[in-house]
């Protein structure tokens, strides 16, 4: 089978596509033929050894995928050849076949396509955990989403609306903000070209009260201004640092606003409560199958174009998900 491989730390151009042996399932394992794998921003980091996980090389990028079960190992009870599944494997999905523990896979609704399911787990799973478990977002509250046109940003807009929030989308260009409007944002802010900082814009759009929840996968220079524009008792969600810089927040702001800064470490939460994780993924799959969520596919690539796909993600030009379809 063919696989995209990282054989040495480096930029996307260092990746190679090679023929490797087909995987064999061990006890409790399943071999899945990959219909679609999804790339995320952290894939641009993991191939350069700049991420919290450093898998043994050679490895394939791609943390999540959807496909069809081909073979099962001894002791597998709930899955059989022909079952349609999604899975989060941390890395290794940009190849024609993957081997996964049965517990890492969730069966898909029959009505759901592989393309919409493949990129659901990381972005929507992170966001559901963030808004429901960490922020305790309530109906009628105002949610501000930074980096709102990206994968997790779109997920935050959609899930925020499902939870009854008023959503303010923040992005860096007019076309990105138009996309945010299309997926449900109530208000938009261009934080790259506007004359207002986020503090001023948030207060203007909330009648001077400030926003209740900030969803921040960006970090960098915008985080402090966003925190200053929060309401008393607000919750600031730390999702990630796509800007490349970890902000230094003055803690007196947290005190004066009676605010919380809440970390969202979805990967660890998933390990600590796997049953809750599987239940959340089941909810998300059903929401998409029912048309209540609509994951946007930015572009589809073949295995040989995985490097180009990662460059696109790294340039922050992506709106929605990037898929690799073997």
CSV table of C-alpha atoms in Angstrom, one decimal:
chain,number,residue,atom,x,y,z
A,1,UNK,CA,0.0,0.0,0.0
A,2,UNK,CA,1.0,3.6,-0.4
A,3,UNK,CA,1.7,5.9,2.5
A,4,UNK,CA,2.9,9.5,3.1
A,5,UNK,CA,5.9,9.3,5.4
A,6,UNK,CA,7.9,11.7,7.5
A,7,UNK,CA,11.4,10.1,7.6
A,8,UNK,CA,13.2,13.2,9.1
A,9,UNK,CA,12.1,16.3,10.8
A,10,UNK,CA,11.4,19.1,8.3
A,11,UNK,CA,8.9,21.1,6.4
A,12,UNK,CA,6.1,19.6,4.2
A,13,UNK,CA,8.6,19.3,1.4
A,14,UNK,CA,10.5,16.7,3.4
A,15,UNK,CA,7.6,14.2,3.2
A,16,UNK,CA,7.8,11.3,0.8
A,17,UNK,CA,5.2,8.8,-0.6
A,18,UNK,CA,6.3,5.2,-0.5
A,19,UNK,CA,5.0,1.7,-0.9
A,20,UNK,CA,5.0,-0.2,2.4
A,21,UNK,CA,3.6,-3.5,3.7
A,22,UNK,CA,-0.1,-3.8,4.4
A,23,UNK,CA,-0.8,-3.8,8.1
A,24,UNK,CA,-2.0,-6.9,10.0
A,25,UNK,CA,-4.4,-6.6,12.9
A,26,UNK,CA,-3.2,-7.8,16.3
A,27,UNK,CA,-5.5,-8.8,19.2
A,28,UNK,CA,-8.2,-6.2,19.7
A,29,UNK,CA,-7.2,-4.4,16.5
A,30,UNK,CA,-8.9,-3.5,13.2
A,31,UNK,CA,-7.5,-2.8,9.8
A,32,UNK,CA,-9.4,0.0,8.0
A,33,UNK,CA,-9.2,1.0,4.4
A,34,UNK,CA,-9.0,4.8,4.5
A,35,UNK,CA,-11.6,6.6,2.3
A,36,UNK,CA,-10.6,10.0,3.6
A,37,UNK,CA,-8.1,11.4,6.2
A,38,UNK,CA,-8.1,14.9,7.5
A,39,UNK,CA,-5.2,17.3,8.2
A,40,UNK,CA,-5.1,19.8,11.0
A,41,UNK,CA,-2.8,22.7,11.9
A,42,UNK,CA,-0.8,20.6,14.4
A,43,UNK,CA,0.2,18.3,11.5
A,44,UNK,CA,2.4,21.2,10.3
A,45,UNK,CA,4.1,21.1,13.7
A,46,UNK,CA,4.4,17.3,14.3
A,47,UNK,CA,6.5,16.7,11.1
A,48,UNK,CA,9.0,19.3,12.4
A,49,UNK,CA,9.2,17.9,15.9
A,50,UNK,CA,7.5,21.1,17.2
A,51,UNK,CA,4.5,19.4,18.7
A,52,UNK,CA,3.7,17.8,22.1
A,53,UNK,CA,3.8,14.3,20.5
A,54,UNK,CA,6.9,13.0,18.8
A,55,UNK,CA,6.1,9.7,17.1
A,56,UNK,CA,8.8,7.3,16.1
A,57,UNK,CA,9.8,7.7,12.5
A,58,UNK,CA,8.9,6.9,9.9
A,59,UNK,CA,5.3,7.9,10.5
A,60,UNK,CA,2.4,9.4,8.5
A,61,UNK,CA,0.7,12.7,9.3
A,62,UNK,CA,-3.0,12.8,9.7
A,63,UNK,CA,-4.7,12.2,13.1
A,64,UNK,CA,-8.2,11.3,11.9
A,65,UNK,CA,-9.9,9.3,9.2
A,66,UNK,CA,-13.0,7.6,8.0
A,67,UNK,CA,-13.1,4.3,6.1
A,68,UNK,CA,-14.3,0.7,5.9
A,69,UNK,CA,-13.2,-2.2,8.1
A,70,UNK,CA,-11.3,-4.8,6.1
A,71,UNK,CA,-10.1,-7.3,8.7
A,72,UNK,CA,-10.3,-7.7,12.4
A,73,UNK,CA,-8.0,-9.3,15.0
A,74,UNK,CA,-8.6,-11.8,17.7
A,75,UNK,CA,-11.0,-10.5,20.4
A,76,UNK,CA,-12.7,-7.8,18.3
A,77,UNK,CA,-16.4,-8.0,19.2
A,78,UNK,CA,-18.3,-5.0,18.0
A,79,UNK,CA,-16.8,-4.4,14.5
A,80,UNK,CA,-16.8,-6.6,11.4
A,81,UNK,CA,-15.5,-6.4,7.9
A,82,UNK,CA,-17.6,-3.9,5.9
A,83,UNK,CA,-18.5,-1.6,8.8
A,84,UNK,CA,-18.1,2.1,8.1
A,85,UNK,CA,-16.1,3.8,10.9
A,86,UNK,CA,-14.3,7.0,11.9
A,87,UNK,CA,-11.3,7.1,14.2
A,88,UNK,CA,-8.8,9.5,15.9
A,89,UNK,CA,-5.3,7.9,15.9
A,90,UNK,CA,-3.1,11.0,16.8
A,91,UNK,CA,-1.1,10.4,13.6
A,92,UNK,CA,-0.6,7.8,10.9
A,93,UNK,CA,-3.8,8.3,8.8
A,94,UNK,CA,-2.4,9.6,5.5
A,95,UNK,CA,-2.1,6.1,3.9
A,96,UNK,CA,-4.3,3.6,2.1
A,97,UNK,CA,-4.8,1.4,5.2
A,98,UNK,CA,-4.4,1.9,8.9
A,99,UNK,CA,-4.5,-0.4,11.9
A,100,UNK,CA,-6.3,0.8,15.0
A,101,UNK,CA,-7.5,-0.4,18.3
A,102,UNK,CA,-11.2,-1.3,18.2
A,103,UNK,CA,-11.8,1.2,21.1
A,104,UNK,CA,-10.5,4.1,18.9
A,105,UNK,CA,-13.1,3.6,16.3
A,106,UNK,CA,-16.8,4.7,16.2
A,107,UNK,CA,-19.3,3.3,13.7
A,108,UNK,CA,-20.8,5.9,11.3
A,109,UNK,CA,-24.5,6.4,10.5
A,110,UNK,CA,-25.3,4.9,7.1
A,111,UNK,CA,-26.5,8.3,5.7
A,112,UNK,CA,-23.2,10.0,6.4
A,113,UNK,CA,-20.5,10.3,3.7
A,114,UNK,CA,-16.9,9.5,4.5
A,115,UNK,CA,-15.7,13.0,3.5
A,116,UNK,CA,-17.9,14.8,6.0
A,117,UNK,CA,-17.1,12.3,8.7
A,118,UNK,CA,-13.3,12.2,8.3
A,119,UNK,CA,-12.6,15.7,9.6
A,120,UNK,CA,-15.2,15.7,12.4
A,121,UNK,CA,-13.4,14.3,15.4
A,122,UNK,CA,-10.6,16.8,16.1
A,123,UNK,CA,-12.3,20.1,15.3
A,124,UNK,CA,-15.9,19.4,16.4
A,125,UNK,CA,-14.8,17.0,19.2
A,126,UNK,CA,-12.5,19.7,20.7
A,127,UNK,CA,-15.2,22.3,20.3
A,128,UNK,CA,-18.0,20.4,21.9
A,129,UNK,CA,-15.8,19.6,24.9
A,130,UNK,CA,-14.7,23.3,25.0
A,131,UNK,CA,-18.1,24.9,24.9
A,132,UNK,CA,-20.1,22.3,26.8
A,133,UNK,CA,-17.7,20.8,29.4
A,134,UNK,CA,-15.2,23.7,29.9
A,135,UNK,CA,-17.1,26.9,29.2
A,136,UNK,CA,-20.6,25.7,30.3
A,137,UNK,CA,-22.0,28.0,27.5
A,138,UNK,CA,-25.6,28.9,28.2
A,139,UNK,CA,-28.4,29.8,25.9
A,140,UNK,CA,-28.5,33.6,25.2
A,141,UNK,CA,-24.8,34.2,26.0
A,142,UNK,CA,-22.4,35.8,23.6
A,143,UNK,CA,-19.5,33.7,22.2
A,144,UNK,CA,-16.6,35.3,20.4
A,145,UNK,CA,-14.6,33.0,18.1
A,146,UNK,CA,-11.0,33.9,17.0
A,147,UNK,CA,-9.6,32.4,13.9
A,148,UNK,CA,-13.3,31.7,13.0
A,149,UNK,CA,-12.8,30.6,9.4
A,150,UNK,CA,-10.6,27.7,10.2
A,151,UNK,CA,-11.7,24.1,11.1
A,152,UNK,CA,-12.1,24.6,14.8
A,153,UNK,CA,-13.5,28.1,14.2
A,154,UNK,CA,-16.2,26.9,11.9
A,155,UNK,CA,-17.0,24.2,14.5
A,156,UNK,CA,-17.3,26.8,17.2
A,157,UNK,CA,-19.7,28.9,15.2
A,158,UNK,CA,-22.0,26.0,14.4
A,159,UNK,CA,-22.0,24.4,17.8
A,160,UNK,CA,-22.3,27.7,19.5
A,161,UNK,CA,-25.4,28.4,17.5
A,162,UNK,CA,-26.8,24.9,18.3
A,163,UNK,CA,-26.3,25.7,22.0
A,164,UNK,CA,-28.3,29.0,21.6
A,165,UNK,CA,-25.5,31.5,21.8
A,166,UNK,CA,-25.0,34.7,19.9
A,167,UNK,CA,-21.8,34.3,17.9
A,168,UNK,CA,-19.3,36.9,17.0
A,169,UNK,CA,-16.8,35.6,14.4
A,170,UNK,CA,-13.3,37.2,14.2
A,171,UNK,CA,-11.0,36.6,11.2
A,172,UNK,CA,-8.4,38.4,9.1
A,173,UNK,CA,-10.1,39.1,5.7
A,174,UNK,CA,-13.4,39.9,4.1
A,175,UNK,CA,-13.7,36.6,2.3
A,176,UNK,CA,-13.1,34.7,5.6
A,177,UNK,CA,-15.7,36.7,7.3
A,178,UNK,CA,-18.2,36.1,4.5
A,179,UNK,CA,-17.6,32.4,5.0
A,180,UNK,CA,-18.3,32.8,8.7
A,181,UNK,CA,-21.6,34.5,7.9
A,182,UNK,CA,-22.5,31.6,5.7
A,183,UNK,CA,-22.0,29.0,8.5
A,184,UNK,CA,-24.1,31.0,11.0
A,185,UNK,CA,-22.1,33.9,12.6
A,186,UNK,CA,-24.4,36.7,13.9
A,187,UNK,CA,-21.7,39.4,13.8
A,188,UNK,CA,-18.2,39.5,12.3
A,189,UNK,CA,-15.0,41.5,13.1
A,190,UNK,CA,-12.0,41.9,10.8
A,191,UNK,CA,-9.1,42.0,13.4
A,192,UNK,CA,-6.4,42.5,10.7
A,193,UNK,CA,-7.8,45.5,8.8
A,194,UNK,CA,-10.3,47.2,11.2
A,195,UNK,CA,-9.6,50.3,13.1
A,196,UNK,CA,-11.0,48.9,16.3
A,197,UNK,CA,-9.2,46.5,18.6
A,198,UNK,CA,-11.1,43.5,19.9
A,199,UNK,CA,-11.8,45.0,23.2
A,200,UNK,CA,-13.6,48.0,21.6
A,201,UNK,CA,-15.4,45.9,19.0
A,202,UNK,CA,-16.7,43.4,21.6
A,203,UNK,CA,-18.0,46.2,23.8
A,204,UNK,CA,-19.7,47.9,20.8
A,205,UNK,CA,-21.4,44.7,19.7
A,206,UNK,CA,-22.6,43.9,23.2
A,207,UNK,CA,-23.9,47.3,24.4
A,208,UNK,CA,-20.8,47.8,26.5
A,209,UNK,CA,-21.2,44.6,28.5
A,210,UNK,CA,-18.5,42.5,26.8
A,211,UNK,CA,-18.7,38.9,25.6
A,212,UNK,CA,-19.3,36.0,27.9
A,213,UNK,CA,-17.0,33.4,26.3
A,214,UNK,CA,-13.9,33.8,24.1
A,215,UNK,CA,-12.8,30.7,22.0
A,216,UNK,CA,-9.2,31.3,21.1
A,217,UNK,CA,-7.2,28.8,18.9
A,218,UNK,CA,-4.9,31.6,17.7
A,219,UNK,CA,-3.0,33.1,20.7
A,220,UNK,CA,-0.5,35.8,19.8
A,221,UNK,CA,-1.3,39.5,19.9
A,222,UNK,CA,-5.1,39.2,19.9
A,223,UNK,CA,-5.6,37.2,23.1
A,224,UNK,CA,-5.1,40.1,25.6
A,225,UNK,CA,-7.4,42.5,23.7
A,226,UNK,CA,-10.0,39.8,23.5
A,227,UNK,CA,-9.8,39.2,27.3
A,228,UNK,CA,-10.1,42.9,27.9
A,229,UNK,CA,-13.4,42.8,25.9
A,230,UNK,CA,-15.0,40.1,28.1
A,231,UNK,CA,-18.0,40.6,30.4
A,232,UNK,CA,-17.6,40.2,34.2
A,233,UNK,CA,-17.6,36.5,35.0
A,234,UNK,CA,-16.5,35.6,31.4
A,235,UNK,CA,-14.7,32.5,30.4
A,236,UNK,CA,-11.6,32.6,28.1
A,237,UNK,CA,-11.0,29.2,26.4
A,238,UNK,CA,-7.3,28.4,25.5
A,239,UNK,CA,-7.6,26.1,22.5
A,240,UNK,CA,-4.2,26.6,20.8
A,241,UNK,CA,-1.6,28.9,19.4
A,242,UNK,CA,-1.9,29.0,15.6
A,243,UNK,CA,-0.2,32.4,15.6
A,244,UNK,CA,2.9,30.8,16.9
A,245,UNK,CA,3.2,32.9,20.0
A,246,UNK,CA,2.0,32.1,23.4
A,247,UNK,CA,0.5,35.2,25.0
A,248,UNK,CA,1.5,36.6,28.4
A,249,UNK,CA,-1.8,37.6,30.1
A,250,UNK,CA,-1.7,40.2,32.9
A,251,UNK,CA,-3.5,38.3,35.7
A,252,UNK,CA,-4.9,41.6,37.2
A,253,UNK,CA,-7.3,41.6,34.2
A,254,UNK,CA,-8.6,38.2,35.3
A,255,UNK,CA,-9.1,39.4,38.9
A,256,UNK,CA,-10.8,42.7,37.9
A,257,UNK,CA,-13.2,40.9,35.6
A,258,UNK,CA,-13.9,37.9,37.9
A,259,UNK,CA,-13.0,35.9,34.8
A,260,UNK,CA,-11.8,32.4,34.2
A,261,UNK,CA,-9.0,31.3,31.8
A,262,UNK,CA,-9.8,27.7,31.1
A,263,UNK,CA,-7.5,25.3,29.2
A,264,UNK,CA,-9.0,22.9,26.7
A,265,UNK,CA,-6.8,19.8,26.5
A,266,UNK,CA,-9.2,17.7,24.5
A,267,UNK,CA,-6.7,14.9,23.9
A,268,UNK,CA,-6.1,14.3,27.7
A,269,UNK,CA,-9.8,14.6,28.5
A,270,UNK,CA,-10.6,12.0,25.9
A,271,UNK,CA,-8.1,9.6,27.5
A,272,UNK,CA,-9.4,10.2,31.0
A,273,UNK,CA,-13.1,9.7,30.0
A,274,UNK,CA,-13.2,7.5,26.8
A,275,UNK,CA,-16.9,6.7,27.2
A,276,UNK,CA,-17.8,10.4,27.3
A,277,UNK,CA,-15.6,10.9,24.2
A,278,UNK,CA,-17.3,8.2,22.3
A,279,UNK,CA,-20.7,9.5,23.3
A,280,UNK,CA,-19.7,13.0,22.1
A,281,UNK,CA,-18.5,11.7,18.7
A,282,UNK,CA,-21.7,9.7,18.3
A,283,UNK,CA,-23.7,12.9,18.9
A,284,UNK,CA,-21.6,14.9,16.4
A,285,UNK,CA,-22.0,12.2,13.7
A,286,UNK,CA,-25.7,12.1,14.2
A,287,UNK,CA,-25.9,16.0,14.1
A,288,UNK,CA,-24.1,15.9,10.7
A,289,UNK,CA,-26.3,13.1,9.4
A,290,UNK,CA,-29.4,15.1,10.4
A,291,UNK,CA,-28.1,18.2,8.7
A,292,UNK,CA,-27.7,20.2,12.0
A,293,UNK,CA,-24.0,20.6,11.4
A,294,UNK,CA,-22.4,21.0,8.0
A,295,UNK,CA,-18.6,20.5,7.9
A,296,UNK,CA,-17.1,22.6,5.1
A,297,UNK,CA,-14.4,20.9,3.0
A,298,UNK,CA,-11.9,23.5,1.9
A,299,UNK,CA,-10.1,21.2,-0.6
A,300,UNK,CA,-9.4,17.5,-1.3
A,301,UNK,CA,-5.9,16.2,-2.1
A,302,UNK,CA,-4.4,12.8,-3.1
A,303,UNK,CA,-1.6,11.2,-1.1
A,304,UNK,CA,1.0,12.7,-3.5
A,305,UNK,CA,-0.2,16.2,-2.7
A,306,UNK,CA,-0.1,16.0,1.1
A,307,UNK,CA,2.9,18.4,1.2
A,308,UNK,CA,1.0,21.0,-0.8
A,309,UNK,CA,-2.0,20.6,1.5
A,310,UNK,CA,0.1,21.2,4.6
A,311,UNK,CA,1.6,24.3,3.1
A,312,UNK,CA,-1.9,25.6,2.5
A,313,UNK,CA,-2.8,25.0,6.1
A,314,UNK,CA,0.4,26.6,7.4
A,315,UNK,CA,-0.3,29.7,5.3
A,316,UNK,CA,-3.6,30.2,7.1
A,317,UNK,CA,-5.6,30.3,3.8
A,318,UNK,CA,-7.8,27.4,4.8
A,319,UNK,CA,-11.5,27.8,5.4
A,320,UNK,CA,-12.9,24.5,6.9
A,321,UNK,CA,-11.2,21.1,6.5
A,322,UNK,CA,-8.4,19.8,4.3
A,323,UNK,CA,-8.9,16.1,3.2
A,324,UNK,CA,-6.5,13.5,1.9
A,325,UNK,CA,-8.3,10.9,-0.2
A,326,UNK,CA,-6.1,7.9,-1.0
